Short mmCIF file of C-alpha atoms (C1' of nucleotides) in Angstrom, two decimals:
data_model
loop_
_atom_site.label_atom_id
_atom_site.label_comp_id
_atom_site.label_asym_id
_atom_site.label_seq_id
_atom_site.Cartn_x
_atom_site.Cartn_y
_atom_site.Cartn_z
CA MET A 61 -0.34 -0.22 0.23
CA ASN A 62 1.66 2.93 -0.90
CA SER A 63 0.53 5.77 1.00
CA LYS A 64 2.28 8.58 -1.56
CA THR A 65 0.54 8.05 -4.48
CA ARG A 66 -3.33 8.02 -2.29
CA ALA A 67 -5.02 11.23 -1.63
CA ALA A 68 -6.12 10.89 2.01
CA GLN A 69 -9.46 13.52 2.61
CA LEU A 70 -7.93 16.21 5.35
CA ASP A 71 -10.30 18.36 6.51
CA ASP A 72 -10.54 21.90 6.54
CA VAL A 73 -9.07 21.51 10.26
CA SER A 74 -5.65 20.20 8.52
CA LYS A 75 -6.13 22.59 5.35
CA ALA A 76 -6.45 25.26 7.72
CA ILE A 77 -2.82 24.07 10.71
CA ILE A 78 -1.03 23.85 6.99
CA GLU A 79 -1.99 27.01 5.74
CA GLN A 80 -0.48 28.53 8.94
CA LEU A 81 2.58 27.08 8.15
CA GLN A 82 3.08 27.46 4.42
CA GLU A 83 2.85 31.38 6.20
CA ASP A 84 5.56 30.84 8.60
CA GLY A 85 6.85 27.42 9.23
CA ARG A 86 8.45 28.27 12.87
CA ARG A 87 4.81 30.32 14.08
CA SER A 88 4.13 27.66 17.47
CA TYR A 89 1.79 25.05 17.92
CA ALA A 90 -0.09 27.68 20.67
CA GLU A 91 -0.62 29.63 18.11
CA ILE A 92 -1.81 28.08 14.79
CA GLY A 93 -4.90 26.38 17.54
CA LYS A 94 -5.55 29.85 18.20
CA ALA A 95 -5.99 30.22 14.76
CA VAL A 96 -7.97 26.34 13.12
CA GLY A 97 -9.69 25.91 17.30
CA LEU A 98 -7.91 23.09 18.41
CA SER A 99 -5.93 22.50 21.40
CA GLU A 100 -1.81 22.95 21.44
CA ALA A 101 -1.97 18.71 21.08
CA ALA A 102 -4.61 18.51 19.13
CA VAL A 103 -2.25 20.61 15.97
CA ARG A 104 0.84 19.23 17.05
CA GLN A 105 -0.47 15.54 16.53
CA ARG A 106 -1.53 16.80 14.36
CA VAL A 107 0.96 18.05 12.29
CA GLN A 108 3.06 15.46 13.48
CA LYS A 109 0.35 13.13 11.48
CA LEU A 110 0.48 15.13 8.35
CA THR A 111 4.68 15.26 8.03
CA GLU A 112 5.38 11.45 8.98
CA ALA A 113 2.39 10.61 5.87
CA GLY A 114 4.05 13.27 3.13
CA VAL A 115 1.46 14.82 2.44
CA MET A 116 3.81 18.45 4.39
CA GLN A 117 7.21 18.54 5.74
CA VAL A 118 8.12 22.01 7.13
CA VAL A 119 11.41 23.40 5.19
CA ALA A 120 13.57 26.04 4.92
CA VAL A 121 14.12 26.85 1.25
CA THR A 122 16.31 29.04 -0.29
CA ASP A 123 17.56 31.17 -2.76
CA PRO A 124 19.78 30.03 -5.54
CA MET A 125 20.53 33.40 -6.38
CA GLN A 126 21.14 34.95 -3.20
CA LEU A 127 23.48 31.42 -2.36
CA GLY A 128 26.31 32.17 -5.94
CA PHE A 129 23.80 30.42 -8.43
CA TYR A 130 24.01 32.85 -10.49
CA ARG A 131 22.29 30.02 -13.89
CA GLN A 132 19.91 27.73 -13.43
CA ALA A 133 17.99 26.31 -16.40
CA MET A 134 15.13 23.88 -17.79
CA ILE A 135 16.06 20.69 -19.79
CA GLY A 136 13.60 19.33 -21.75
CA LEU A 137 15.23 15.54 -22.99
CA ARG A 138 14.19 13.09 -25.31
CA CYS A 139 15.41 9.33 -25.10
CA SER A 140 14.95 6.15 -25.84
CA GLY A 141 14.99 3.23 -23.60
CA ASP A 142 13.53 2.63 -20.30
CA THR A 143 12.76 6.59 -18.42
CA ARG A 144 13.33 6.34 -15.26
CA ALA A 145 16.47 4.68 -15.49
CA ILE A 146 17.50 8.08 -17.49
CA ALA A 147 15.36 9.24 -13.81
CA ASP A 148 17.33 7.50 -11.53
CA LYS A 149 20.48 8.60 -13.19
CA LEU A 150 19.56 12.07 -13.20
CA ALA A 151 18.21 12.87 -9.72
CA ALA A 152 21.31 11.72 -8.61
CA LEU A 153 23.88 14.85 -9.78
CA GLU A 154 23.40 17.26 -7.70
CA ALA A 155 23.78 20.08 -10.20
CA VAL A 156 20.10 18.87 -10.44
CA ASP A 157 17.08 19.79 -7.96
CA TYR A 158 13.60 18.73 -10.26
CA VAL A 159 13.11 15.57 -12.51
CA VAL A 160 9.29 14.61 -13.81
CA LEU A 161 8.66 12.73 -16.39
CA THR A 162 6.29 14.27 -18.74
CA ALA A 163 3.96 13.15 -21.66
CA GLY A 164 4.70 15.12 -24.77
CA SER A 165 7.92 16.29 -26.38
CA PHE A 166 9.75 15.73 -24.16
CA ASP A 167 9.92 12.27 -22.47
CA ILE A 168 11.92 13.94 -18.69
CA MET A 169 12.51 17.46 -17.38
CA ALA A 170 14.88 18.64 -14.97
CA GLU A 171 15.75 21.83 -13.58
CA VAL A 172 19.55 22.85 -12.76
CA VAL A 173 20.95 24.98 -10.29
CA CYS A 174 24.85 26.50 -11.21
CA GLU A 175 27.42 28.53 -10.33
CA SER A 176 28.05 29.01 -13.60
CA ASP A 177 27.42 28.84 -17.55
CA GLU A 178 30.51 26.92 -17.77
CA ASP A 179 29.69 24.86 -15.04
CA LEU A 180 26.27 24.82 -16.88
CA ILE A 181 27.78 23.36 -19.56
CA ASN A 182 30.21 20.78 -18.87
CA LEU A 183 27.02 19.41 -16.58
CA LEU A 184 24.96 19.51 -20.00
CA ASN A 185 28.12 17.58 -21.77
CA GLU A 186 29.65 16.40 -19.62
CA GLN A 187 26.89 14.72 -17.16
CA ILE A 188 23.49 14.10 -19.40
CA ARG A 189 23.87 14.17 -22.67
CA LYS A 190 26.39 11.23 -22.16
CA LEU A 191 23.59 9.50 -20.48
CA GLU A 192 22.77 6.32 -22.12
CA GLY A 193 19.11 6.17 -24.12
CA VAL A 194 18.98 10.83 -23.79
CA VAL A 195 19.02 10.50 -27.69
CA SER A 196 19.08 14.76 -27.62
CA THR A 197 18.37 17.79 -25.09
CA GLU A 198 16.87 21.02 -25.48
CA THR A 199 17.84 23.60 -22.69
CA PHE A 200 15.95 26.55 -21.70
CA VAL A 201 18.04 29.46 -19.91
CA TYR A 202 16.74 30.61 -17.17
CA LEU A 203 16.53 34.81 -17.40
CA LYS A 204 14.14 35.43 -13.91
CA LEU A 205 12.33 33.71 -12.10
CA HIS A 206 8.53 34.61 -11.69
CA LYS A 207 7.01 33.54 -9.09
CA GLN A 208 7.32 29.90 -7.07
CA LEU A 209 5.22 29.23 -5.15
CA TYR A 210 4.53 26.65 -2.09
CA ASN A 211 0.72 27.36 -1.18
CA TRP A 212 -1.71 25.34 -3.01
CA GLY A 213 -3.14 22.31 -1.35
CA THR A 214 -5.10 24.97 0.03
CA ARG A 215 -6.84 26.91 -2.10
CA MET B 241 19.32 48.38 -4.33
CA ASN B 242 17.86 45.35 -4.67
CA SER B 243 19.54 43.31 -2.65
CA LYS B 244 17.21 39.86 -4.06
CA THR B 245 19.17 39.71 -7.17
CA ARG B 246 22.89 39.88 -5.25
CA ALA B 247 24.63 37.48 -3.35
CA ALA B 248 25.57 38.73 -0.66
CA GLN B 249 28.53 35.84 0.55
CA LEU B 250 27.63 33.25 2.92
CA ASP B 251 30.25 32.34 6.11
CA ASP B 252 30.16 28.76 7.02
CA VAL B 253 28.15 29.30 9.90
CA SER B 254 25.02 30.68 7.84
CA LYS B 255 25.81 27.55 5.49
CA ALA B 256 25.67 25.29 8.27
CA ILE B 257 22.45 27.10 9.86
CA ILE B 258 20.28 26.61 6.80
CA GLU B 259 21.67 22.70 6.38
CA GLN B 260 19.49 22.68 10.02
CA LEU B 261 16.98 24.46 8.96
CA GLN B 262 16.49 22.12 5.28
CA GLU B 263 16.58 19.24 7.53
CA ASP B 264 14.17 20.15 9.50
CA GLY B 265 12.76 23.50 9.69
CA ARG B 266 11.04 23.06 13.02
CA ARG B 267 14.70 22.35 15.14
CA SER B 268 14.87 24.21 18.04
CA TYR B 269 17.59 27.65 17.73
CA ALA B 270 19.60 25.84 20.49
CA GLU B 271 19.90 22.24 19.09
CA ILE B 272 21.00 23.49 16.30
CA GLY B 273 23.52 26.26 17.95
CA LYS B 274 24.65 23.57 19.46
CA ALA B 275 25.81 21.68 15.58
CA VAL B 276 26.75 25.23 14.28
CA GLY B 277 28.52 26.89 17.87
CA LEU B 278 26.82 29.61 18.03
CA SER B 279 24.84 30.51 20.88
CA GLU B 280 21.06 29.87 20.55
CA ALA B 281 20.78 33.82 20.16
CA ALA B 282 22.79 33.97 18.06
CA VAL B 283 21.48 31.33 15.48
CA ARG B 284 17.95 33.33 16.40
CA GLN B 285 19.55 36.88 14.82
CA ARG B 286 21.41 34.81 12.10
CA VAL B 287 18.37 32.95 10.77
CA GLN B 288 16.92 36.36 11.30
CA LYS B 289 18.94 37.99 9.68
CA LEU B 290 19.08 35.55 6.72
CA THR B 291 15.08 36.11 6.59
CA GLU B 292 14.82 39.20 6.27
CA ALA B 293 16.87 39.40 3.38
CA GLY B 294 15.16 36.83 1.53
CA VAL B 295 18.23 34.65 1.46
CA MET B 296 15.63 32.23 3.07
CA GLN B 297 12.63 31.41 4.53
CA VAL B 298 11.18 28.55 6.38
CA VAL B 299 7.49 27.38 5.23
CA ALA B 300 5.66 24.09 5.16
CA VAL B 301 5.64 21.96 1.23
CA THR B 302 2.72 19.65 0.72
CA ASP B 303 2.50 16.86 -1.95
CA PRO B 304 0.21 17.54 -4.08
CA MET B 305 -0.58 14.07 -5.28
CA GLN B 306 -1.63 14.11 -2.01
CA LEU B 307 -3.98 16.68 -2.13
CA GLY B 308 -6.31 15.89 -4.31
CA PHE B 309 -4.28 17.65 -7.26
CA TYR B 310 -4.45 14.64 -9.87
CA ARG B 311 -3.14 16.37 -12.75
CA GLN B 312 0.55 18.92 -12.92
CA ALA B 313 2.31 20.02 -16.56
CA MET B 314 4.53 22.67 -16.67
CA ILE B 315 3.44 24.59 -20.33
CA GLY B 316 5.86 25.74 -22.73
CA LEU B 317 4.71 29.14 -24.46
CA ARG B 318 5.57 31.46 -27.25
CA CYS B 319 5.40 34.61 -26.94
CA SER B 320 4.85 38.05 -28.77
CA GLY B 321 5.16 41.71 -27.07
CA ASP B 322 6.05 42.26 -23.61
CA THR B 323 6.59 38.58 -21.96
CA ARG B 324 7.13 40.11 -18.80
CA ALA B 325 3.62 41.07 -18.26
CA ILE B 326 2.39 37.67 -20.03
CA ALA B 327 4.23 36.78 -17.19
CA ASP B 328 2.44 38.71 -14.30
CA LYS B 329 -0.47 37.33 -16.24
CA LEU B 330 -0.02 34.04 -15.57
CA ALA B 331 1.71 34.36 -12.30
CA ALA B 332 -1.63 35.34 -11.23
CA LEU B 333 -3.93 32.69 -11.95
CA GLU B 334 -4.77 30.13 -9.30
CA ALA B 335 -3.29 27.62 -10.71
CA VAL B 336 0.13 28.58 -11.37
CA ASP B 337 2.65 27.75 -8.88
CA TYR B 338 5.38 28.81 -11.29
CA VAL B 339 6.31 30.71 -13.43
CA VAL B 340 9.79 31.69 -15.39
CA LEU B 341 10.63 33.85 -18.03
CA THR B 342 12.95 31.64 -20.09
CA ALA B 343 15.24 31.59 -23.37
CA GLY B 344 15.07 29.26 -26.01
CA SER B 345 12.22 28.52 -28.19
CA PHE B 346 9.68 29.05 -25.51
CA ASP B 347 9.70 32.70 -24.01
CA ILE B 348 8.24 31.16 -20.54
CA MET B 349 7.35 28.04 -18.81
CA ALA B 350 4.85 27.46 -16.12
CA GLU B 351 3.92 24.80 -13.56
CA VAL B 352 0.85 24.63 -13.58
CA VAL B 353 -1.37 22.32 -10.90
CA CYS B 354 -5.08 21.23 -11.47
CA GLU B 355 -7.19 18.87 -10.11
CA SER B 356 -7.93 16.77 -12.67
CA ASP B 357 -7.35 16.83 -17.04
CA GLU B 358 -11.30 19.01 -17.27
CA ASP B 359 -9.57 21.68 -15.58
CA LEU B 360 -6.17 21.30 -17.37
CA ILE B 361 -7.69 21.33 -20.36
CA ASN B 362 -10.35 24.29 -19.40
CA LEU B 363 -7.13 26.32 -17.69
CA LEU B 364 -5.06 26.54 -20.70
CA ASN B 365 -8.19 26.59 -22.47
CA GLU B 366 -9.94 29.72 -21.01
CA GLN B 367 -7.40 31.14 -19.46
CA ILE B 368 -3.87 30.71 -20.34
CA ARG B 369 -3.71 30.55 -24.60
CA LYS B 370 -7.14 33.88 -24.08
CA LEU B 371 -3.59 35.75 -23.14
CA GLU B 372 -2.88 38.53 -25.72
CA GLY B 373 0.08 37.63 -26.83
CA VAL B 374 0.59 34.26 -26.21
CA VAL B 375 1.16 32.34 -29.87
CA SER B 376 1.24 29.41 -28.99
CA THR B 377 1.75 26.53 -25.87
CA GLU B 378 3.18 23.38 -25.72
CA THR B 379 1.39 21.53 -22.50
CA PHE B 380 4.11 18.60 -20.74
CA VAL B 381 1.84 16.96 -18.21
CA TYR B 382 3.64 14.98 -15.45
CA LEU B 383 3.34 11.31 -15.35
CA LYS B 384 5.95 10.67 -12.70
CA LEU B 385 7.71 13.08 -9.99
CA HIS B 386 10.68 11.64 -9.34
CA LYS B 387 12.79 14.39 -7.58
CA GLN B 388 12.61 17.25 -5.67
CA LEU B 389 14.63 19.31 -3.46
CA TYR B 390 15.15 22.11 -1.57
CA ASN B 391 18.18 21.80 -0.63
CA TRP B 392 21.13 23.97 -2.94
CA GLY B 393 23.06 26.41 -1.72
CA THR B 394 25.06 23.88 1.21
CA ARG B 395 26.99 22.06 -1.85
"C1'" DG C 137 -29.34 -0.59 18.16
"C1'" DG C 138 -25.21 -1.35 21.64
"C1'" DA C 139 -20.55 -2.80 22.95
"C1'" DT C 140 -16.25 -2.75 21.94
"C1'" DA C 141 -12.23 -0.81 19.86
"C1'" DA C 142 -9.56 2.74 17.55
"C1'" DA C 143 -8.65 7.50 16.69
"C1'" DA C 144 -8.92 12.72 18.70
"C1'" DC C 145 -8.86 15.70 20.96
"C1'" DT C 146 -7.96 18.50 26.57
"C1'" DA C 147 -5.71 19.48 30.51
"C1'" DC C 148 -2.21 19.74 33.26
"C1'" DG C 149 2.20 19.57 35.21
"C1'" DA C 150 7.67 19.60 33.72
"C1'" DA C 151 11.31 20.20 30.25
"C1'" DT C 152 12.81 24.00 27.50
"C1'" DT C 153 12.89 26.86 24.17
"C1'" DC C 154 12.73 31.69 22.85
"C1'" DC C 155 12.58 36.15 23.86
"C1'" DT C 156 14.67 40.78 25.34
"C1'" DC C 157 18.50 43.30 27.10
"C1'" DA C 158 22.78 44.63 29.31
"C1'" DG C 159 27.67 43.74 28.90
"C1'" DA C 160 31.95 42.19 26.03
"C1'" DA C 161 33.97 40.70 22.00
"C1'" DA C 162 35.50 41.33 18.02
"C1'" DA C 163 35.38 43.90 13.07
"C1'" DC C 164 35.84 48.09 11.34
"C1'" DC C 165 37.13 52.81 9.32
"C1'" DC C 166 39.15 57.10 9.49
"C1'" DG D 210 44.67 54.76 17.98
"C1'" DG D 211 40.09 56.09 19.13
"C1'" DG D 212 35.30 55.46 17.52
"C1'" DT D 213 31.55 53.56 15.69
"C1'" DT D 214 29.02 49.03 14.08
"C1'" DT D 215 28.87 45.35 14.52
"C1'" DT D 216 28.08 40.03 16.31
"C1'" DC D 217 28.28 37.17 20.32
"C1'" DT D 218 27.29 35.41 24.95
"C1'" DG D 219 25.14 35.12 29.31
"C1'" DA D 220 20.68 35.53 32.33
"C1'" DG D 221 16.27 36.36 33.92
"C1'" DG D 222 11.61 35.87 32.60
"C1'" DA D 223 8.13 35.03 29.30
"C1'" DA D 224 6.31 31.43 26.60
"C1'" DT D 225 6.20 27.43 24.21
"C1'" DT D 226 7.01 22.99 23.95
"C1'" DC D 227 7.23 17.95 25.59
"C1'" DG D 228 4.49 13.52 27.64
"C1'" DT D 229 1.39 11.60 29.83
"C1'" DA D 230 -2.91 10.41 31.57
"C1'" DG D 231 -7.97 11.05 31.03
"C1'" DT D 232 -12.09 12.35 28.37
"C1'" DT D 233 -14.97 12.48 24.11
"C1'" DT D 234 -15.19 11.94 19.84
"C1'" DT D 235 -15.85 8.44 15.59
"C1'" DA D 236 -15.53 4.50 13.65
"C1'" DT D 237 -15.85 -1.15 13.48
"C1'" DC D 238 -18.25 -5.04 13.85
"C1'" DC D 239 -21.88 -8.26 15.34
#
DNA sequence: GGATAAAACTACGAATTCCTCAGAAAACCC
DNA sequence: GGGTTTTCTGAGGAATTCGTAGTTTTATCC
């Protein structure tokens, strides 16, 4: 039973808790409790359950630009053979932070984070395009990140 | 002076703090202090500064699948005119959680989160493809999310 | 429908953490 | 060197979290 693929229907209270933590991941259980109408302990239990179930996790997210990674790109890959195996190898690369199997003119899309154009070129030629089964790639260099949200699931 | 675009070089201690919070965004300041060799108050001050500077934020991230959004896709857009204006309009759509201006055969790439195929079709036809300046779109439906990381910036 | 089991919630004391502030140390700038 | 700013530490009190026990609610089974 893979609980990661099926939706456990969340009630409004759990959604409200998630919303609170999407605004501020360090907000206190007590404060969240006040906002959603639950005791502190109940909020704590729910957060623990939601986290264990993989529905939600509280983490720090950073801005690549501010950390010296000046070049980001989305790479579309056309492949032969088993795309899952290729996706595994892509996922193992340090510079790759996002990999998804897709339907369409690309079989896989991967987002990469690099320190410079040179790193990106190296990554592409030395690592990605040498993978067996990768037929061709198309690179979309990021000019400007315009929107990035983490708060779906509560609308 | 837009501090959001230039990297303020982080020292190793701040990077270590970020790593701690990437593992668990609710870890206590005292515990982080022990791990990085700083007092609890100093950790708190640094976290506050990092957050205010936009280098990092601690938030809850959720799994769309577990929340009933069964259809995700990346949409590549070819546009005429000012792509920034179009990106703004895309960003304003609820179902759109990620918008980036790119160089390459697409001018904009947008990730969307929908509850069903029908929602996706509606979104595409009623909202996105009706936007002025959108010449053509290509949709890459997600088959399987393979990797999703939030811990660049510390490698 | 009633008994039983499981799950979710509340309450509360103890332990821990957070917040504020004052002062020390370090870094920086003429 | 003197002055200024920034960063850090330590300490006390306030607030939060944790663990646990007991209660209520919900679900299950016959």
